[in-house]
PDB file of C-alpha atoms and ligand atoms in Angstrom:
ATOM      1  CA  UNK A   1     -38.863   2.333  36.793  1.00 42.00           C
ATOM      2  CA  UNK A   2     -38.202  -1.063  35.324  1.00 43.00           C
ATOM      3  CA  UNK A   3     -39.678   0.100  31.768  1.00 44.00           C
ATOM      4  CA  UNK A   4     -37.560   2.966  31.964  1.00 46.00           C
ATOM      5  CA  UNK A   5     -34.426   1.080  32.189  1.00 45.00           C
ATOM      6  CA  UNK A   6     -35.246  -1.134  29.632  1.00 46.00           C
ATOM      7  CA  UNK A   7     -36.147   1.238  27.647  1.00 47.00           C
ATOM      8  CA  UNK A   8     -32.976   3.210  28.109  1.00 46.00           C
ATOM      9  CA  UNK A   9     -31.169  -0.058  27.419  1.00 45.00           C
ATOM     10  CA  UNK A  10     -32.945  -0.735  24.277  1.00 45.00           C
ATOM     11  CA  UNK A  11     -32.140   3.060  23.221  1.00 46.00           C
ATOM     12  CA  UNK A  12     -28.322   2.515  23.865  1.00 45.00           C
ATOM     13  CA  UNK A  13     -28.151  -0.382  21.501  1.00 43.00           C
ATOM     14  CA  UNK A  14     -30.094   1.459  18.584  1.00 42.00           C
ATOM     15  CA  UNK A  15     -27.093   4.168  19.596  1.00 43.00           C
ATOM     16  CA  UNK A  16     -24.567   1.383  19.114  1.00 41.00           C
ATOM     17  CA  UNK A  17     -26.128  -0.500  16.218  1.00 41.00           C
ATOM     18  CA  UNK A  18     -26.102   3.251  14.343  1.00 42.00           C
ATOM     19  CA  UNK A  19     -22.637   4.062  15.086  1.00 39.00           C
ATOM     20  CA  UNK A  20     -21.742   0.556  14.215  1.00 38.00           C
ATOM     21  CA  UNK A  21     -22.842   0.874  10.627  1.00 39.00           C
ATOM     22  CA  UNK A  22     -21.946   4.266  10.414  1.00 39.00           C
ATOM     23  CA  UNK A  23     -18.468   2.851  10.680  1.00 38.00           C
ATOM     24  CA  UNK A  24     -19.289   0.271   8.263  1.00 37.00           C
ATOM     25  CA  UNK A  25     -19.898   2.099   5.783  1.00 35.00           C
ATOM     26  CA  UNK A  26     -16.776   4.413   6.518  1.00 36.00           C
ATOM     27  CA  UNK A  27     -14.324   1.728   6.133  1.00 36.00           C
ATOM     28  CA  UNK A  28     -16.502   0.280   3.320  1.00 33.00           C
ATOM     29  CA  UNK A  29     -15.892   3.058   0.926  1.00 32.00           C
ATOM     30  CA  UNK A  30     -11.970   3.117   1.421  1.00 32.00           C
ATOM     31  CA  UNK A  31     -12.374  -0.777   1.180  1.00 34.00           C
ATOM     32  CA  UNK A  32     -12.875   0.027  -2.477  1.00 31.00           C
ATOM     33  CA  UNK A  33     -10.623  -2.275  -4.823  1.00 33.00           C
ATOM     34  CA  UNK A  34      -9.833  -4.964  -2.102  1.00 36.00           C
ATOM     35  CA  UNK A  35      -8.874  -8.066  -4.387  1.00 35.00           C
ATOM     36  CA  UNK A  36     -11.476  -9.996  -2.047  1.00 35.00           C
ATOM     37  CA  UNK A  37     -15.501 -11.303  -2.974  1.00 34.00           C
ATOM     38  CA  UNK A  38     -15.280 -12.212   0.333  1.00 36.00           C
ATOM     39  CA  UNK A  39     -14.044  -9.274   2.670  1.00 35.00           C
ATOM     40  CA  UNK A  40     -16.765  -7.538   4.458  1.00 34.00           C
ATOM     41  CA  UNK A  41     -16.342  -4.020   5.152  1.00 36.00           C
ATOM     42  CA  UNK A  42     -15.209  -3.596   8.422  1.00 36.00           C
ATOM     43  CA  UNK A  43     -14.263  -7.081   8.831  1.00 37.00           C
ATOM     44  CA  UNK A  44     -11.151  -8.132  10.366  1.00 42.00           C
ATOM     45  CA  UNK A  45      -9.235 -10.718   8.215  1.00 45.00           C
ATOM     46  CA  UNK A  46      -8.273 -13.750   9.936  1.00 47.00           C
ATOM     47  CA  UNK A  47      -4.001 -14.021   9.827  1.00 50.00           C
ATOM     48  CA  UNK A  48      -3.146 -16.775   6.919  1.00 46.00           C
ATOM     49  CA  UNK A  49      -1.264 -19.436   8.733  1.00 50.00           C
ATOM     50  CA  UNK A  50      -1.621 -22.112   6.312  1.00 63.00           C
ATOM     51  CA  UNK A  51      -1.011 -20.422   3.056  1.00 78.00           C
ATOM     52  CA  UNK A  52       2.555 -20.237   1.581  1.00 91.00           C
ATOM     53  CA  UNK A  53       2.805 -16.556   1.534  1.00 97.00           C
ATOM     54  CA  UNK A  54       2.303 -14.583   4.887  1.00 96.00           C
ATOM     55  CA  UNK A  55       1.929 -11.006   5.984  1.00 97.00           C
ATOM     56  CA  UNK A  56       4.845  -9.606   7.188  1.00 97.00           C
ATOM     57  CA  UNK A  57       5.288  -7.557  10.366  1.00 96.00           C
ATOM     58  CA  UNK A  58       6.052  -3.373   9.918  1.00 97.00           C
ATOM     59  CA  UNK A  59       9.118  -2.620  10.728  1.00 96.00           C
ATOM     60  CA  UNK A  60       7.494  -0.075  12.963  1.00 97.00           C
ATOM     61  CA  UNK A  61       4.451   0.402  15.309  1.00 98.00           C
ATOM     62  CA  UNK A  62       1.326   1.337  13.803  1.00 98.00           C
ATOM     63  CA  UNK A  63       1.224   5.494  14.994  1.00 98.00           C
ATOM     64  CA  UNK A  64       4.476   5.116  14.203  1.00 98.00           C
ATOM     65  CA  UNK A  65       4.680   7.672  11.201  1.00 98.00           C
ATOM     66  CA  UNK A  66       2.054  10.478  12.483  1.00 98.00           C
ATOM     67  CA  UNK A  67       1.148  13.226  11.690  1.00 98.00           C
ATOM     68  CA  UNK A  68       1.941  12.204   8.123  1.00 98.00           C
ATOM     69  CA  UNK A  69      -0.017   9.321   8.125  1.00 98.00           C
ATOM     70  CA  UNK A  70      -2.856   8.188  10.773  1.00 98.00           C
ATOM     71  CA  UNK A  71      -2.523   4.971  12.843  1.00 98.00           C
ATOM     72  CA  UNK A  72      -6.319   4.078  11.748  1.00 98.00           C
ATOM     73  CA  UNK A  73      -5.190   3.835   8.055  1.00 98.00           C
ATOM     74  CA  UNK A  74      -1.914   1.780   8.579  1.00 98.00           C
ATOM     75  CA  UNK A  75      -3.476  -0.569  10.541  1.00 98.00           C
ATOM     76  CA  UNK A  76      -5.941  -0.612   8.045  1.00 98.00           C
ATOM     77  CA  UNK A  77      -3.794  -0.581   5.194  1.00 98.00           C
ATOM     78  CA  UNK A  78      -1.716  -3.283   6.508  1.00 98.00           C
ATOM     79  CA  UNK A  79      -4.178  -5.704   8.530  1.00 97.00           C
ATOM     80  CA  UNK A  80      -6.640  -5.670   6.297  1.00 98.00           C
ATOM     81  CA  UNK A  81      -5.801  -4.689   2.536  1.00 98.00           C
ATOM     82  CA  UNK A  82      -1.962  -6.601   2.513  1.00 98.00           C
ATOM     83  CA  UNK A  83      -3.592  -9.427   4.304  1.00 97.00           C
ATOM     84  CA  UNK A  84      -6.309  -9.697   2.069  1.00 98.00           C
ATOM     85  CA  UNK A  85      -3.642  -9.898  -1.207  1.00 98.00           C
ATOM     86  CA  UNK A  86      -1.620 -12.949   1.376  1.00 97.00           C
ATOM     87  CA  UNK A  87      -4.881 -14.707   1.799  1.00 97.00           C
ATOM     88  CA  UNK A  88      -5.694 -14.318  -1.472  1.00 97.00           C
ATOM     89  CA  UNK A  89      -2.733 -15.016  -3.459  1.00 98.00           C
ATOM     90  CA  UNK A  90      -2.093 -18.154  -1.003  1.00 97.00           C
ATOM     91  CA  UNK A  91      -5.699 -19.359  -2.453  1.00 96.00           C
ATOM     92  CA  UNK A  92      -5.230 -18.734  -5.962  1.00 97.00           C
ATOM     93  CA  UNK A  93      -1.886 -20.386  -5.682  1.00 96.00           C
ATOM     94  CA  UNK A  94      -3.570 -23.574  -3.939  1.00 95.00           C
ATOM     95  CA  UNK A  95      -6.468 -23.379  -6.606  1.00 95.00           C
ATOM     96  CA  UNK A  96      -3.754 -23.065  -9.904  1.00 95.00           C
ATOM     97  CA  UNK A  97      -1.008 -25.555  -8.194  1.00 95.00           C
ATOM     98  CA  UNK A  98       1.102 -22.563  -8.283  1.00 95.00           C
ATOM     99  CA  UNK A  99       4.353 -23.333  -6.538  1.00 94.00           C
ATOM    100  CA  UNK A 100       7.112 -20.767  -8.009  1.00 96.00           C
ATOM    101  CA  UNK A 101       8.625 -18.192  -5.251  1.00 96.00           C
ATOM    102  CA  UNK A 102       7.028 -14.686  -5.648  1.00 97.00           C
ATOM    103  CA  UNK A 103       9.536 -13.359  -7.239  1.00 97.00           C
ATOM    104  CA  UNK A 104       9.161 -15.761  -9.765  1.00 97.00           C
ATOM    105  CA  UNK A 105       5.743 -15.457 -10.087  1.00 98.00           C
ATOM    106  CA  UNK A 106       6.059 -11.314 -10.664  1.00 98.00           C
ATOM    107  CA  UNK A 107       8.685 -12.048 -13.272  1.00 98.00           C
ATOM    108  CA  UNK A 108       6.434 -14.625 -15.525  1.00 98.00           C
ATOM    109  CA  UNK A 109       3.140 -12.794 -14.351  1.00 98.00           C
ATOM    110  CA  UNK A 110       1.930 -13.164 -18.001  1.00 98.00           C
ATOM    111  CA  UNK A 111       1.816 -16.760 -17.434  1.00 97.00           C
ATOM    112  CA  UNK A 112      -0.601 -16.556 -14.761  1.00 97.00           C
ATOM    113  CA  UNK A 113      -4.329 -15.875 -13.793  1.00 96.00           C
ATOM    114  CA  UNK A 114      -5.252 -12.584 -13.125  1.00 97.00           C
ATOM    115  CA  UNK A 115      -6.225 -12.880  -9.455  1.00 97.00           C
ATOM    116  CA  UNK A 116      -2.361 -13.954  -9.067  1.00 98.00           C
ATOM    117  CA  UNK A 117      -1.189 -10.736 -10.695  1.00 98.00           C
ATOM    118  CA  UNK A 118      -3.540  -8.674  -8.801  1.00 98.00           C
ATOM    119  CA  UNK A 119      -2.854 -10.137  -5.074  1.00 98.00           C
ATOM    120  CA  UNK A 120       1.177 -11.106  -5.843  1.00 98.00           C
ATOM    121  CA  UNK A 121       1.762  -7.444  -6.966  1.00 98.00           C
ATOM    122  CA  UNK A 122      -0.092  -6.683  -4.048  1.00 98.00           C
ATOM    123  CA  UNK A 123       1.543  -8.548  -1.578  1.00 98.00           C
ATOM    124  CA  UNK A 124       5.336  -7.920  -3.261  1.00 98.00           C
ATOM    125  CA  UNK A 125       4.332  -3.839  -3.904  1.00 98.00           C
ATOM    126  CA  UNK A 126       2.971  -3.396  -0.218  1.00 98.00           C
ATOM    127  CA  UNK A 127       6.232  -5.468   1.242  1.00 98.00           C
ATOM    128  CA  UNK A 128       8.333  -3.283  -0.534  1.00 98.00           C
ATOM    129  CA  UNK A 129       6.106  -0.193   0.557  1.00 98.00           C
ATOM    130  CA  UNK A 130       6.408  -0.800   4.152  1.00 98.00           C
ATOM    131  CA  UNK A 131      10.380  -0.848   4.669  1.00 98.00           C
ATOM    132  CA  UNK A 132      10.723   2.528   2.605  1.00 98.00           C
ATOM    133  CA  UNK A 133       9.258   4.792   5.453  1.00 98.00           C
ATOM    134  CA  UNK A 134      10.055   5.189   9.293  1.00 98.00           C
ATOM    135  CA  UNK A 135       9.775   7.650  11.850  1.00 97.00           C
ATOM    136  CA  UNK A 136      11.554  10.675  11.310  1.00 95.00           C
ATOM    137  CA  UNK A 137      12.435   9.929   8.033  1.00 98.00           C
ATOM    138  CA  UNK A 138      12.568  12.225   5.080  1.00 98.00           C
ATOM    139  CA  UNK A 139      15.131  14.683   4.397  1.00 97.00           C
ATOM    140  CA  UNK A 140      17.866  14.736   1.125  1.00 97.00           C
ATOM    141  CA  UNK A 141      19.362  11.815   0.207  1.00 98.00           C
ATOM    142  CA  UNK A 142      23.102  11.581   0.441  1.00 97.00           C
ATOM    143  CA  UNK A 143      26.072   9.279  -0.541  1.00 97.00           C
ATOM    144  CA  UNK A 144      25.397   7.058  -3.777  1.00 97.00           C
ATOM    145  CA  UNK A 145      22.044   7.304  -3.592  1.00 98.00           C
ATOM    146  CA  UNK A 146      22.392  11.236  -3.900  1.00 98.00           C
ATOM    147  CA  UNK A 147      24.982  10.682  -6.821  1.00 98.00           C
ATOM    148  CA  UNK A 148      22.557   8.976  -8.667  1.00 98.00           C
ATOM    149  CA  UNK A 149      19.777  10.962  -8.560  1.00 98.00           C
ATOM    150  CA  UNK A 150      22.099  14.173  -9.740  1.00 98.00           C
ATOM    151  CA  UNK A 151      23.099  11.957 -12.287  1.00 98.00           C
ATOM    152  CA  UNK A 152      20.261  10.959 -13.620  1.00 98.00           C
ATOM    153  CA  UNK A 153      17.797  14.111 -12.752  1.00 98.00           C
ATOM    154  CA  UNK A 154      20.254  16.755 -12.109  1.00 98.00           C
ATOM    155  CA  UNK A 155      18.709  17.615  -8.809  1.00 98.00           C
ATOM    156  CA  UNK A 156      17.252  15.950  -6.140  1.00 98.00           C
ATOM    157  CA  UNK A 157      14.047  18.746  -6.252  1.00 98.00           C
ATOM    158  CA  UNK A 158      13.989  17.798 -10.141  1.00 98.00           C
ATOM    159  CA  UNK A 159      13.584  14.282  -9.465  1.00 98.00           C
ATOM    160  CA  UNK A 160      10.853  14.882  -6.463  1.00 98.00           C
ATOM    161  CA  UNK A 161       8.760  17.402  -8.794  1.00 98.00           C
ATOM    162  CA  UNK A 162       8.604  13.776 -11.444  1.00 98.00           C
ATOM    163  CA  UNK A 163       7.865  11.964  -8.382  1.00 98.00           C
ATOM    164  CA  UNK A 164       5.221  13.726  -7.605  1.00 98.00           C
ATOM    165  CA  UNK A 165       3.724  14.385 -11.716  1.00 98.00           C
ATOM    166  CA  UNK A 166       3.967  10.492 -11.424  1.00 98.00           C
ATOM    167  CA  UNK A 167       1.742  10.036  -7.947  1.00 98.00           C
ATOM    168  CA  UNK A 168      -0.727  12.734  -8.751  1.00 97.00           C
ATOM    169  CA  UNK A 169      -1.362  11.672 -12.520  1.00 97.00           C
ATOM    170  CA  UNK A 170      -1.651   7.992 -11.974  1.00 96.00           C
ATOM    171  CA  UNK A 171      -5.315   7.863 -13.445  1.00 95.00           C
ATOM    172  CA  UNK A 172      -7.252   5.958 -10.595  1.00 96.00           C
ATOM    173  CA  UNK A 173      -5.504   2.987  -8.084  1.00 97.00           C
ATOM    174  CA  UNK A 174      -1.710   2.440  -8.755  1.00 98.00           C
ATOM    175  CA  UNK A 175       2.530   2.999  -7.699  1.00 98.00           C
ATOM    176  CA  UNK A 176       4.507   5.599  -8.555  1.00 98.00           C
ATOM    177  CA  UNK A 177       7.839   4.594  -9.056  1.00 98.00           C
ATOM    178  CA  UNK A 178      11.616   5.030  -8.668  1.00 98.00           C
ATOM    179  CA  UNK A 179      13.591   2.843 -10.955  1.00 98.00           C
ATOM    180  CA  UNK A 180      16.729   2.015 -11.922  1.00 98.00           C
ATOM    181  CA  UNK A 181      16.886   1.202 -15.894  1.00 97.00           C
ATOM    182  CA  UNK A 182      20.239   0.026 -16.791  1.00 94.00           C
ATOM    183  CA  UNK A 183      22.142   2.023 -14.469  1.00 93.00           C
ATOM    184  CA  UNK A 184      19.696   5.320 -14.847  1.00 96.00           C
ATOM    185  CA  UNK A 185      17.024   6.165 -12.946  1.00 98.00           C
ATOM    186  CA  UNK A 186      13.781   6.657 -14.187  1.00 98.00           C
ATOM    187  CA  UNK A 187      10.128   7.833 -12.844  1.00 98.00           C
ATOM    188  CA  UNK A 188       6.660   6.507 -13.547  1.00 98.00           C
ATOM    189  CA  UNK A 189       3.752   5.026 -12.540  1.00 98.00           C
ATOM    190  CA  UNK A 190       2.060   1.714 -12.588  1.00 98.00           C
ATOM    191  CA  UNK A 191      -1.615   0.624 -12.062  1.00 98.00           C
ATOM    192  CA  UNK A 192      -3.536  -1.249  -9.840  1.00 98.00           C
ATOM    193  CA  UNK A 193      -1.087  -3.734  -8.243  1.00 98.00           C
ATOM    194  CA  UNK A 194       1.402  -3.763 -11.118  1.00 98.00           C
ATOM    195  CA  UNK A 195       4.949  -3.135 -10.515  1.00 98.00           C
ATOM    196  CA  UNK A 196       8.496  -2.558 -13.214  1.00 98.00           C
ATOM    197  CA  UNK A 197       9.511  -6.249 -12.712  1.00 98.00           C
ATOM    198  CA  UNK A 198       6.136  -7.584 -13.980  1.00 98.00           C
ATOM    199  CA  UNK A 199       6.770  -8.579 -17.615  1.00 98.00           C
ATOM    200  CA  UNK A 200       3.886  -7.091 -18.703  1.00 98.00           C
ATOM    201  CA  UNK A 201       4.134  -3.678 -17.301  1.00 98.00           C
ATOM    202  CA  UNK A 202       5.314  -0.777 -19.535  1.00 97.00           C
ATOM    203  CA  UNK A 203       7.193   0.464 -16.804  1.00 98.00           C
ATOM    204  CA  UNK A 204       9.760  -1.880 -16.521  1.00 98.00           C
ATOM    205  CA  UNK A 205      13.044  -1.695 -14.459  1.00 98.00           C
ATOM    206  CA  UNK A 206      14.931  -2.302 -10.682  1.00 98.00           C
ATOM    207  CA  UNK A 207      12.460  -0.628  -8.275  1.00 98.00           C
ATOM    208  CA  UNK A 208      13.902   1.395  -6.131  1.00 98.00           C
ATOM    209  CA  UNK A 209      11.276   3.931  -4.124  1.00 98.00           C
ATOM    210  CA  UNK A 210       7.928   3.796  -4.483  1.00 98.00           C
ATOM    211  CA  UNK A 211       4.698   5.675  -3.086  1.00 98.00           C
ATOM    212  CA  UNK A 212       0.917   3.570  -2.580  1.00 98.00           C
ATOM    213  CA  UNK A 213      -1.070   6.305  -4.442  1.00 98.00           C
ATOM    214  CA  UNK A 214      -4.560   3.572  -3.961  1.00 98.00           C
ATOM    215  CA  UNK A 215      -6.864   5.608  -2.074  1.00 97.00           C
ATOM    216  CA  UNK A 216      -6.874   3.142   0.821  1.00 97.00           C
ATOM    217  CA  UNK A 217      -3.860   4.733   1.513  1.00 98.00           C
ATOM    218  CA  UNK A 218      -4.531   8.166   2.440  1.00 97.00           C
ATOM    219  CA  UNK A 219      -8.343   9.035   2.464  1.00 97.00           C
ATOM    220  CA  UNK A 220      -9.303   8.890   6.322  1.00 97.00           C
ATOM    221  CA  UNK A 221      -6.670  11.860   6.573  1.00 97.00           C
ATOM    222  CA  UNK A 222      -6.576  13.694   3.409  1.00 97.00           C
ATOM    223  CA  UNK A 223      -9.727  13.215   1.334  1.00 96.00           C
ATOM    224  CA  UNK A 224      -9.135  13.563  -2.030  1.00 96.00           C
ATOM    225  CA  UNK A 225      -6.462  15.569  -1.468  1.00 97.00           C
ATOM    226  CA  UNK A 226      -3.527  12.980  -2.990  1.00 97.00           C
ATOM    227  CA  UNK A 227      -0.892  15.717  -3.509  1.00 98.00           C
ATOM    228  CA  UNK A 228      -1.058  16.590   0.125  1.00 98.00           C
ATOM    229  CA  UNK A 229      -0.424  13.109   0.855  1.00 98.00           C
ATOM    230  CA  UNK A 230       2.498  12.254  -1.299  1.00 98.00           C
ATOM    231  CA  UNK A 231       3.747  15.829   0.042  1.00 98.00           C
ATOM    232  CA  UNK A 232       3.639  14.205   3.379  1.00 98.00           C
ATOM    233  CA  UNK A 233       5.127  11.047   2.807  1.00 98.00           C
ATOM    234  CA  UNK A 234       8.243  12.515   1.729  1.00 98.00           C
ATOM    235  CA  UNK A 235       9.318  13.355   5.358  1.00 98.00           C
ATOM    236  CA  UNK A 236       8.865   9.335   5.922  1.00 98.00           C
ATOM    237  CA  UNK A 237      11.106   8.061   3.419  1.00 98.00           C
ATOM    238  CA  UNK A 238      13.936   6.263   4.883  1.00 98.00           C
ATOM    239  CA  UNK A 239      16.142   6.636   2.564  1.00 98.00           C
ATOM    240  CA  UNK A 240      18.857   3.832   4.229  1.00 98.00           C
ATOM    241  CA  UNK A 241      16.787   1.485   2.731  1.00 98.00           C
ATOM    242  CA  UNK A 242      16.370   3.170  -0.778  1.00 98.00           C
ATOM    243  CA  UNK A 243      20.024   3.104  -0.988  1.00 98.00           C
ATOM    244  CA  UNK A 244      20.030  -0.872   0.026  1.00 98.00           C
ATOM    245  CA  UNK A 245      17.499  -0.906  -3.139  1.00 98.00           C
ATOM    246  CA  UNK A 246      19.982   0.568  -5.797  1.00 95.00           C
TER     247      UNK A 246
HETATM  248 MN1  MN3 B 301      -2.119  -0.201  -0.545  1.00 51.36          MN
END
């Protein structure tokens, strides 16, 4: 009887020990493009508390904006992949005696290392990210914000359709963007962790909406399907905050 026991026991952890790197390998293969040598897939990143730059909180719980997008990948998305950027950028900074503010840093980024570009346009991009979706969000815009699109598109469906030609052709990791260009609005797309203010970036202007099109962003839910998932997000834009943005 003993044996038995033990040997169930012993068959329960192989169970375990599968599962667990079953699920290591899941989240390993949306971990793709972390900016970290050092983040294990799966891993939990340890909060920053020293650095200079920290993670902020979501304006919003975590299931917060299902069905459109899964709890799993925003508390992925924002414990693990914007925390990785904080703890990174913070160690970069330390390492290059960087001590500008970040928006400083975005504006010169030509002047610095690459990591710093990588992880501060990760860190600013996903901060920016965050506040531009809530519960129940979505809809047409209205007031200024709805001026200026007509203005500047013609239509509010005009300016989604270049939203979306922007998200969905973005070759590999990057932003699409809303931005205001000297009192126009204009669409495109950035990529990897580049954003319009970055004097580099060909894209350059006021940001004003903006859609994570890395695949860290939607694959647990959609796959490779990133059309569905920009078609989604639309009913999460808050678009109180886009107008605080123009
Ligand atoms: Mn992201």
């Amino acid at each position: 009887m003993k044996k038995d026991s033990q040997q169930n026991g012993r068959r329960d952890f192989l169970k375990k020990s599968a599962l667990l790197a079953a699920a290591g390998l899941a989240s390993g293969s949306i971990l793709t493009g972390v900016a970290s040598a050092k983040n294990i897939p799966g891993e939990i990143l340890p909060a920053n508390t020293e650095g200079k730059f920290s993670l902020p909180a979501l304006p919003y719980a975590y299931d917060a904006l299902e069905p459109h997008i899964d709890k799993t990948t925003m508390e992925i998305h924002h414990t693990k992949h914007h925390q990785a950027y904080v703890n990174n950028l913070n160690k970069a900074c330390e390492e290059g005696k960087i001590d500008a503010s970040l928006d400083d840093i975005i504006k010169n980024i030509s002047k610095y290392p690459m990591a710093v570009r990588n992880n501060g346009g990760g860190h600013w991009n996903h901060s920016f990210f965050w506040k531009l979706m809530k519960a129940n969000g979505g809809g047409a815009p209205s007031g200024k914000v709805a001026e200026a699109i007509n203005g500047s598109f013609g239509s509010f469906d005009e300016m989604k359709n270049k939203f979306n030609d922007a998200a969905k052709s973005r070759f590999g990791s990057g932003w699409a963007w809303l931005i205001d260009k000297n009192g126009k609005l204009e669409i495109g797309s950035t990529p990897n962790q580049d954003n319009p203010l970055m004097d580099i970036s060909d894209l350059k202007g006021k940001p004003i909406l903006s859609v994570d099109v890395w695949e860290h962003a939607y694959y647990l839910k959609y796959q490779n399907k990133r059309a569905d998932y920009v078609t989604a997000w639309w009913n999460l834009v808050n678009w109180e905050e886009v107008a605080k943005n123009l």
